[in-house]
XYZ file of N, CA and C in Angstrom:
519
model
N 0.824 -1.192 0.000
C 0.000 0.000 0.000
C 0.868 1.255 0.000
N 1.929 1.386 0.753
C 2.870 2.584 0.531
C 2.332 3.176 1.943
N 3.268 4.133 1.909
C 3.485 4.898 3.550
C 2.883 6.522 2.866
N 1.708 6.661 3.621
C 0.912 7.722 3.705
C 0.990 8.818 4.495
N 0.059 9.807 4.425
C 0.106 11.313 5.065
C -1.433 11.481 5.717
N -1.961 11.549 6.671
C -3.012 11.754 7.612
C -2.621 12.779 8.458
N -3.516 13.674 8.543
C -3.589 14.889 9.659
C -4.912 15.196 9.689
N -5.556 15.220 11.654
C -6.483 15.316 12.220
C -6.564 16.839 12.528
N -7.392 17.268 12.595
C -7.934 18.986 13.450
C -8.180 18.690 15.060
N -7.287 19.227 15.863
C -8.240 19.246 17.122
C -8.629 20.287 17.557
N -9.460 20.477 18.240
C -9.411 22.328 18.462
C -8.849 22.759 19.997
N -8.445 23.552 20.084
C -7.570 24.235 21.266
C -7.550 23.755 22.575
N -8.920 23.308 22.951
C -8.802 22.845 24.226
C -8.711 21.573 23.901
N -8.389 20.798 23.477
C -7.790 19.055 23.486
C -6.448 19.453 23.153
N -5.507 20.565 23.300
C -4.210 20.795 23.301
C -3.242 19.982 23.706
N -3.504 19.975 25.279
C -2.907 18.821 26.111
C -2.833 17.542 25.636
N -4.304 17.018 25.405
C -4.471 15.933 25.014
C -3.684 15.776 23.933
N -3.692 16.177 23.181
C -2.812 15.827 21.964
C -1.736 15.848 22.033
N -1.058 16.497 22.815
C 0.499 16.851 23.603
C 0.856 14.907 23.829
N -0.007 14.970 24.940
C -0.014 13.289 26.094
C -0.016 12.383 25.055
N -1.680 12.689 24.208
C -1.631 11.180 23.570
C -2.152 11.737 21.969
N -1.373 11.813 21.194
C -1.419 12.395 19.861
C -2.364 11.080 19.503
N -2.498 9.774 19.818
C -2.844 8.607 19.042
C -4.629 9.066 19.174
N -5.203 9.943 20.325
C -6.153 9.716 20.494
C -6.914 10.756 19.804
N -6.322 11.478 19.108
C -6.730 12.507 17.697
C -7.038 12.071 16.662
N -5.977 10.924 16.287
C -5.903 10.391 15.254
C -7.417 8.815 14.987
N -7.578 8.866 14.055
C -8.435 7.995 13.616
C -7.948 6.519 13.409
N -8.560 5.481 14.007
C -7.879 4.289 14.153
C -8.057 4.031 12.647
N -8.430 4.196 11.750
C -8.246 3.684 10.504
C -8.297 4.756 9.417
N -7.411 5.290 9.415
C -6.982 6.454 8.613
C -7.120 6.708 7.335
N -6.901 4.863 6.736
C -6.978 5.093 5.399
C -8.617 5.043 4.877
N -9.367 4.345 5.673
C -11.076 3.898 5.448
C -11.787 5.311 5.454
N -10.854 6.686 6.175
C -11.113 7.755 6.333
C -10.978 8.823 5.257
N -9.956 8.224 4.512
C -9.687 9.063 3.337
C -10.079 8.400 2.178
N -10.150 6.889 2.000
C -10.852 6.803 0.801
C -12.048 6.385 1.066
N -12.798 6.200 1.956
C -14.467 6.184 1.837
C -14.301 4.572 2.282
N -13.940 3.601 2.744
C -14.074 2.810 2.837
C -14.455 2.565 4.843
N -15.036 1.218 4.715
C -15.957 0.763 6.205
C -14.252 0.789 6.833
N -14.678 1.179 8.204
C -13.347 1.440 8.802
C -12.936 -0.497 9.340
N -11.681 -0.681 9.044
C -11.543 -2.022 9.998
C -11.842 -3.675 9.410
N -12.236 -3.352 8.016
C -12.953 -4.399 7.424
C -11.769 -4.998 6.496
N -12.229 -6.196 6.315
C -11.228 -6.927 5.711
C -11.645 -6.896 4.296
N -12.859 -6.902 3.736
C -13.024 -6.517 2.246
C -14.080 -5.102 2.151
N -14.045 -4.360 1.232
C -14.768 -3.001 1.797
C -14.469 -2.454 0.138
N -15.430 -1.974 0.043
C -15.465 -0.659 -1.569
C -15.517 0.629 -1.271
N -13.740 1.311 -1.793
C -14.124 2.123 -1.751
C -14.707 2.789 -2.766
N -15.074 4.098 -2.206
C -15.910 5.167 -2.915
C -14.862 6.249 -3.260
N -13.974 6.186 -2.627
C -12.406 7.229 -3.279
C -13.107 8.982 -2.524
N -14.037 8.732 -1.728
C -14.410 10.531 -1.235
C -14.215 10.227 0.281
N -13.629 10.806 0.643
C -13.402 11.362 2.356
C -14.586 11.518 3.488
N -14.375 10.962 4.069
C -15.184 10.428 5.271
C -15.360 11.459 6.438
N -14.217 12.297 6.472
C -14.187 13.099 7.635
C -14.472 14.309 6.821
N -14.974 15.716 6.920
C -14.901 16.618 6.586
C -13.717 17.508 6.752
N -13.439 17.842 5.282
C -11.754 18.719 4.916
C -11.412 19.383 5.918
N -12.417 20.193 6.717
C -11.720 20.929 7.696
C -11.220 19.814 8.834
N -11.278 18.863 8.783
C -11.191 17.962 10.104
C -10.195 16.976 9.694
N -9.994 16.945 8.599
C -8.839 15.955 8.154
C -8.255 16.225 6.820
N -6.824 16.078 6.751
C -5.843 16.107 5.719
C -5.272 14.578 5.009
N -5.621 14.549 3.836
C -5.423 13.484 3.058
C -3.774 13.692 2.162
N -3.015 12.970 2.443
C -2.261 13.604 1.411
C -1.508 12.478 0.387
N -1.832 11.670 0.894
C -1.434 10.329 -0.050
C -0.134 10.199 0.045
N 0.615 9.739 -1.532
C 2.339 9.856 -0.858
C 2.662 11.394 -1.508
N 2.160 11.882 -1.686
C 2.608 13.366 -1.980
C 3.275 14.210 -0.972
N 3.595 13.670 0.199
C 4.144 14.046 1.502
C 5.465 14.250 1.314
N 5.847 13.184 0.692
C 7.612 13.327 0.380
C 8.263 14.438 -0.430
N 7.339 14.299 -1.176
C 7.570 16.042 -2.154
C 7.315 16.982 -1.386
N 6.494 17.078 -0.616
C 5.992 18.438 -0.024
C 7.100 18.442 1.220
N 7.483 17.191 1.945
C 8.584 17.404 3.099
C 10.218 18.022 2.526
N 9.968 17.865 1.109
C 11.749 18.290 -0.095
C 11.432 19.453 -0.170
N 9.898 20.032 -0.743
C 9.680 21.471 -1.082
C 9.819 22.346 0.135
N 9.131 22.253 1.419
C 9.778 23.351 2.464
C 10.890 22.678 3.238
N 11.728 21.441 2.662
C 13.122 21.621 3.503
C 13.865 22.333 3.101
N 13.662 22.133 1.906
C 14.807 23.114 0.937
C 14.927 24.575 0.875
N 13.667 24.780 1.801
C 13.179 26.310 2.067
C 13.114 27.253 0.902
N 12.753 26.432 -0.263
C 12.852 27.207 -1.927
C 13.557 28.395 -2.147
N 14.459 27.507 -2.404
C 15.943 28.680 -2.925
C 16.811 29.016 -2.035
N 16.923 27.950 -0.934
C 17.408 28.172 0.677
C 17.854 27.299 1.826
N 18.552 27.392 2.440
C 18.430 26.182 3.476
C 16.360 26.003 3.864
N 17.096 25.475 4.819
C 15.490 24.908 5.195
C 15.437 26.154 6.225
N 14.030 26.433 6.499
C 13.982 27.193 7.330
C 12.892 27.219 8.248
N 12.406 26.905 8.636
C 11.614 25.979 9.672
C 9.851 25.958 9.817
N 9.046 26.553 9.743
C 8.100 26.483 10.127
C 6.860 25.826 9.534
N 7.136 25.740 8.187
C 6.018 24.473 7.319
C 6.767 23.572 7.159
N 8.027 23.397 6.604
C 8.820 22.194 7.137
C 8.321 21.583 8.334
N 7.528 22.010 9.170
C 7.165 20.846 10.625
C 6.142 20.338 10.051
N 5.510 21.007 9.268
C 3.710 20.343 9.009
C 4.428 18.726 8.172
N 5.725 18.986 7.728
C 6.014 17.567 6.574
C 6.734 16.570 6.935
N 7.259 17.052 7.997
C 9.034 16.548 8.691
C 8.429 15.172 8.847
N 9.230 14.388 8.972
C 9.334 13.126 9.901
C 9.231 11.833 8.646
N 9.816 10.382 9.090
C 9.514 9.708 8.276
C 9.179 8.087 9.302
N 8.927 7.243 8.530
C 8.818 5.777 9.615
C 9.841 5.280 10.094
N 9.686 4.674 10.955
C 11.330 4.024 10.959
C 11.100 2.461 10.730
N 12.052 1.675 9.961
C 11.361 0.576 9.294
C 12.140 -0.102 9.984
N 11.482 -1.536 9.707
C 12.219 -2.662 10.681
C 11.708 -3.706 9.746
N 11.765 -5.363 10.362
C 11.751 -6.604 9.431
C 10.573 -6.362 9.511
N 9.581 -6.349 9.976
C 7.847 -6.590 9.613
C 7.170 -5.211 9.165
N 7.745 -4.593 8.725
C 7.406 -2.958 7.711
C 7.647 -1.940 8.683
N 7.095 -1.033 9.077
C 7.260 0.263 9.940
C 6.586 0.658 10.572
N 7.151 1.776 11.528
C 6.862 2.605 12.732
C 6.113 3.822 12.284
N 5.062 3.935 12.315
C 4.567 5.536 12.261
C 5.397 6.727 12.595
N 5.150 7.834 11.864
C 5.651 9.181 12.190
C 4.484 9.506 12.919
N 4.006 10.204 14.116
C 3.424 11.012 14.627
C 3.852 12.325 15.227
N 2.876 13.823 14.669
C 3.801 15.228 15.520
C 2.163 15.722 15.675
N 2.647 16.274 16.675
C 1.613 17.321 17.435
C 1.614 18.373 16.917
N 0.682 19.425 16.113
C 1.107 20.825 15.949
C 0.140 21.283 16.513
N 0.920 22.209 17.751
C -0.420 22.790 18.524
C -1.149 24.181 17.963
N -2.194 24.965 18.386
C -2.842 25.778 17.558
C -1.795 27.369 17.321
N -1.345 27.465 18.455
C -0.379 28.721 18.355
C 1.192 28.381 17.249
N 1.040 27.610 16.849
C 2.143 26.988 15.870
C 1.460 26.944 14.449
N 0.215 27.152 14.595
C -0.237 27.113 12.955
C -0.011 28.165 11.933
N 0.042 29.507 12.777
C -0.138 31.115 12.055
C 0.956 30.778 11.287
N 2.615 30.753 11.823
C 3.367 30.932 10.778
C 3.849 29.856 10.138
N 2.984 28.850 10.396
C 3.379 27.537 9.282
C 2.064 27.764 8.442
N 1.064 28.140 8.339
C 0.082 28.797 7.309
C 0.988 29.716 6.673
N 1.611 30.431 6.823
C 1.845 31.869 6.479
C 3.300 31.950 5.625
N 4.411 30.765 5.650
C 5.393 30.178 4.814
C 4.568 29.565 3.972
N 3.408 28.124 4.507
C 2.767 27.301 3.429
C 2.243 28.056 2.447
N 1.603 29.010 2.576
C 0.697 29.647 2.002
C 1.149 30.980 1.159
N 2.141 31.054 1.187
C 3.317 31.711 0.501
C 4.008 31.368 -0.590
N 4.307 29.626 -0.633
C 4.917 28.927 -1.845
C 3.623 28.890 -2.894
N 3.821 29.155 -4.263
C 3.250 29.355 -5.264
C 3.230 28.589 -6.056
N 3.152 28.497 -7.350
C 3.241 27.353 -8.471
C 4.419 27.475 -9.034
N 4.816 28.894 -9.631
C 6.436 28.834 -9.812
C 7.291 28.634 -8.956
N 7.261 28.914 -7.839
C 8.414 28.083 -6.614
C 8.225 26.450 -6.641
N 7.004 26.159 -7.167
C 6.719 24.430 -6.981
C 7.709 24.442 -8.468
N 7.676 24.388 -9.689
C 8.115 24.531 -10.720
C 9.696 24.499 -11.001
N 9.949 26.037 -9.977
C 11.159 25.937 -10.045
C 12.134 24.891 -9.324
N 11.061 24.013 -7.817
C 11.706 23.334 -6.797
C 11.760 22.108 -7.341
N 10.793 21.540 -8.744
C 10.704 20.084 -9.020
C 11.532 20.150 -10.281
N 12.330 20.862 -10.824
C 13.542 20.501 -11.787
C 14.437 19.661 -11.137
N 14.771 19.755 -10.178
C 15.570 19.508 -8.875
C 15.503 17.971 -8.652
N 14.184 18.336 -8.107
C 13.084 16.982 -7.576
C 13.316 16.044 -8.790
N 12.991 16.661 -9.878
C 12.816 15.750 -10.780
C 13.857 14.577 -11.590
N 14.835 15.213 -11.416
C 16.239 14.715 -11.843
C 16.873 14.185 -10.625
N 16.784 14.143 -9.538
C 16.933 13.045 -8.591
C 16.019 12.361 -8.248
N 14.645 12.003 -8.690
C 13.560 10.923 -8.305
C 13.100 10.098 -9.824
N 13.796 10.490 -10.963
C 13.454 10.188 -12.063
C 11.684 10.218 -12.585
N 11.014 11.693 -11.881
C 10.041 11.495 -12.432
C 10.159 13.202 -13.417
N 9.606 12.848 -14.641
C 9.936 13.919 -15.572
C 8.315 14.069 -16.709
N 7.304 14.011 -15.651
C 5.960 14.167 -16.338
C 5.480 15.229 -15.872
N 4.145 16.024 -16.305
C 3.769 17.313 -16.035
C 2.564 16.405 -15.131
N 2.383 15.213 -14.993
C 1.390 14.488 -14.054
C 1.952 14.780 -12.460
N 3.267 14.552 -12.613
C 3.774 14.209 -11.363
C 3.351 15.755 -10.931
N 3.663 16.926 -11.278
C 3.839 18.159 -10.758
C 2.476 18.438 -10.239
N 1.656 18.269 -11.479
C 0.255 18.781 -11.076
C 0.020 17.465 -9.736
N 0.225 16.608 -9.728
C 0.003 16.148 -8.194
C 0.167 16.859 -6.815
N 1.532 16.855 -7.023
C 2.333 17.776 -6.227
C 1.668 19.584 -5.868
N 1.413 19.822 -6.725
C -0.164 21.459 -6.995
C -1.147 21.196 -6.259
N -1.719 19.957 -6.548
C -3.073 19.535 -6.123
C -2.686 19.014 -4.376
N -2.279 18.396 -4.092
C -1.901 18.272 -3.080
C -1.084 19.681 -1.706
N -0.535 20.561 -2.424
C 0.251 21.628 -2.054
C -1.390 22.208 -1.501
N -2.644 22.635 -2.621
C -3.082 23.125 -2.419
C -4.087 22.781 -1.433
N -4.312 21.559 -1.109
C -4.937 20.803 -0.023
C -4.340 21.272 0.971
N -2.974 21.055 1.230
C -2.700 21.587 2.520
C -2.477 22.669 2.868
N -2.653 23.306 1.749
C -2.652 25.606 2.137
C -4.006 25.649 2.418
N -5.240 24.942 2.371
C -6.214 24.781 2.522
C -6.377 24.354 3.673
N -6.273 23.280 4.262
C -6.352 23.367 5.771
C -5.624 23.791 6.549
N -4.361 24.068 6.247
C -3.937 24.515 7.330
C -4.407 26.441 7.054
N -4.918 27.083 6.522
C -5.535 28.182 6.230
C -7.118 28.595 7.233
N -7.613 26.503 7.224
C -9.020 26.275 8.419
C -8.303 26.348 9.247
N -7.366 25.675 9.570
C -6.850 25.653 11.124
C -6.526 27.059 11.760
N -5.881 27.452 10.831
C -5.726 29.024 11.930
C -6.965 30.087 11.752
N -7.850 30.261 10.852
C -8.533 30.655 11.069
C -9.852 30.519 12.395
N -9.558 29.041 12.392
C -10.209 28.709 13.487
C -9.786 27.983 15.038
N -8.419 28.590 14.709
C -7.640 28.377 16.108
C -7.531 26.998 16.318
N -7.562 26.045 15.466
C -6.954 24.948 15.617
C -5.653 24.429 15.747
N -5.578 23.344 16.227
C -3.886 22.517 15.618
C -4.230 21.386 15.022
N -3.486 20.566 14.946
C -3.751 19.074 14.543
C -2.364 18.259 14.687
N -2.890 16.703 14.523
C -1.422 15.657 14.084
C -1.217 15.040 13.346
N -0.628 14.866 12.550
C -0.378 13.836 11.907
C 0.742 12.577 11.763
N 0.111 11.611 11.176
C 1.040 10.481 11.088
C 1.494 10.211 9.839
N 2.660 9.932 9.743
C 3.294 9.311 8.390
C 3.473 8.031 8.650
N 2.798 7.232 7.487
C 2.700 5.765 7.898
C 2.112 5.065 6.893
């Protein structure tokens, strides 16, 4: 199946909670959440539409890895920190597959990771996947517009989140 991108909304006062136990934000079946499928089931159809409402959850498929290269690299720059957290982290693998990434981003941490995210454009994506592209060997105008479509998902919630004083967590997994 490949190692995915999930991020939950909590709102301000489950702060703590999410601090203590990030797991209990998160949706025990993450993926049944993003593609429409019965949570937990061993055969299930999906429907490919999202279960949780956008403001409440971030889908990002494997488009995570691009988006964790695009603000490390801080476009045109070292890395420089603050949407780089929304991407950071990876599994840590072992003989029976891997360890989840889980991070807490609490609500006072969203303004200026909205505010870098929401800053990178289509020509900074453009100019950052020549790069991308010649070290991952992908050289299609598919791959990019993924990478767009996805970018813009997450300038999108994280745009709900601070507007509405949220944080959230997510897992890479």
């Amino acid at each position: 199946m490949g190692i995915r991108y999930y991020a939950y909304a909590f709102d301000a006062d489950l702060a703590q909670q999410a601090v203590d136990d990030p797991h209990s934000i998160l949706s025990s079946d993450p993926l049944a959440d993003a593609w429409g499928l019965e949570p937990h089931a061993s055969v299930s159809v999906a429907t490919f539409e999202q279960v949780s409402p956008k403001r409440d959850m971030l889908y990002l498929d494997k488009a995570w890895s691009a988006l964790q290269s695009l603000t490390c690299s801080g476009i045109g720059g070292p890395a420089t920190g603050s949407c780089y957290r929304m991407f950071e982290g990876n599994v840590t693998m072992h003989d029976m597959g891997w360890d989840p990434w889980v991070r807490t981003i609490l609500p006072e941490e969203v303004p200026s990771i909205r505010d870098e995210l929401c800053a990178i454009d289509e020509s900074q994506v453009r100019s950052w996947a020549r790069t991308w592209r010649s070290r991952h060997g992908a050289d299609d105008d598919d791959e990019l517009r993924y990478v767009l479509d996805y970018l813009r998902r997450a300038q999108e919630f994280v745009e709900s989140l601070a507007v509405d004083g949220r944080g959230m967590v997510y897992l890479i997994g």
